[in-house]
């Protein structure tokens, strides 16, 4: 019989836009004993998780819970629930994940209209509003933080414009939640999808999301319930355009997350422990303090990269704090550098997608990975590896530049 070795993944320093390192307290939570899905101890953990998610999303929405599946399952749940065949959906695209929104909307039968912005920049509010007024969609779906290009799309004014026109605004905040402000209520976002494996530093496998009563009204209109578990007196809405997914049916899932506890799938017990612990840690740190930590490490990283003479990619005015994109210097084999960082230093940085593949590296500073020692080690390792690949930074400068930012940052905190 074939023997397999003990599972023993190498410890890594993960400086990518996800998945990132997990706080040991989250790992510990993942290993706790099972509870049954209707055990009152477990359902109270579900309720606490909802409460914490409301704080994270800065919302008073009743509905804030995780969908089981990676972040795109949350995106798919929202779009499948909202989009009826032939519905006009506007997707402003400024990177890879905008295309994902458009693709999912299309699969839901939407008549998708897109506007595109050159990668490395974001839309002005006016551009999005002009497209809304021209195309007359009923739903707008947009990415908040584009991990593929490291850009951040401001949403407050777009949110208000959508609300004034009575459109629904769906936001992919997978990469930003827990690392940058996401003001669901203040910005008038109707549905927001977050992620676990990025700034929350929980393994991938859940998609926390929230939506308001405007979205809920649509879901209820399209609701169906399995005959086998129907509460007495329930009958389906007469709607022919009922929600086409069972697993991702938010109208059913919200019953499972309500005091009704109407059975749907079996909640992912261990993942819920992990998410609850990740949320607890984020709220204990304080969201403002957490955002400030991400900004400080970003500044130190950028100072170090620039001291090496490397060029940052993209419009600095809309740079997302938690991802820093670096132009790969001419003549340098970007993949060889990444491989050596991993093999010799145990450090992982990312490449990018589509038109940016081979042109930039992406360095994430997210969640538990976002700390001083990681930033300094990454800079030192890059500085050591680059000369072997034909690029000669001035040795020793970059770590000093980053350290100077940290010293200054410590001064500011006092
Ligand atoms: C990572 C990411 C996703 C996809 O998340 P999965 O968990 O891999 O499904 C979607 N949108 C953005 C902006 C992301 O960064």
PDB file of N, CA, C and O in Angstrom, residues 14 52 100 131 258 260 398:
ATOM      1  N   UNK A  14       3.692  35.274   3.462  1.00  0.00           N
ATOM      2  CA  UNK A  14       2.843  35.445   2.278  1.00  0.00           C
ATOM      3  C   UNK A  14       2.520  36.916   2.062  1.00  0.00           C
ATOM      4  O   UNK A  14       1.733  37.505   2.797  1.00  0.00           O
ATOM      5  N   UNK A  52     -21.038  40.894  14.540  1.00  0.00           N
ATOM      6  CA  UNK A  52     -19.692  41.391  14.237  1.00  0.00           C
ATOM      7  C   UNK A  52     -19.597  41.828  12.771  1.00  0.00           C
ATOM      8  O   UNK A  52     -18.915  42.798  12.448  1.00  0.00           O
ATOM      9  N   UNK A 100     -15.065  39.588 -14.025  1.00  0.00           N
ATOM     10  CA  UNK A 100     -15.743  38.498 -13.321  1.00  0.00           C
ATOM     11  C   UNK A 100     -17.197  38.885 -13.024  1.00  0.00           C
ATOM     12  O   UNK A 100     -18.114  38.087 -13.233  1.00  0.00           O
ATOM     13  N   UNK A 131     -22.702  57.003 -17.689  1.00  0.00           N
ATOM     14  CA  UNK A 131     -23.047  55.686 -18.239  1.00  0.00           C
ATOM     15  C   UNK A 131     -24.405  55.227 -17.699  1.00  0.00           C
ATOM     16  O   UNK A 131     -25.207  54.633 -18.432  1.00  0.00           O
ATOM     17  N   UNK A 258     -31.879  33.259  10.370  1.00  0.00           N
ATOM     18  CA  UNK A 258     -32.865  33.959  11.206  1.00  0.00           C
ATOM     19  C   UNK A 258     -33.275  33.033  12.343  1.00  0.00           C
ATOM     20  O   UNK A 258     -32.941  31.842  12.330  1.00  0.00           O
ATOM     21  N   UNK A 260     -35.839  31.584  12.734  1.00  0.00           N
ATOM     22  CA  UNK A 260     -36.575  30.466  12.129  1.00  0.00           C
ATOM     23  C   UNK A 260     -35.686  29.223  11.975  1.00  0.00           C
ATOM     24  O   UNK A 260     -36.169  28.097  12.063  1.00  0.00           O
ATOM     25  N   UNK A 398      17.203  50.089   0.997  1.00  0.00           N
ATOM     26  CA  UNK A 398      15.749  49.981   1.029  1.00  0.00           C
ATOM     27  C   UNK A 398      15.243  49.670   2.438  1.00  0.00           C
ATOM     28  O   UNK A 398      14.243  50.218   2.882  1.00  0.00           O
TER      29      UNK A 398
END
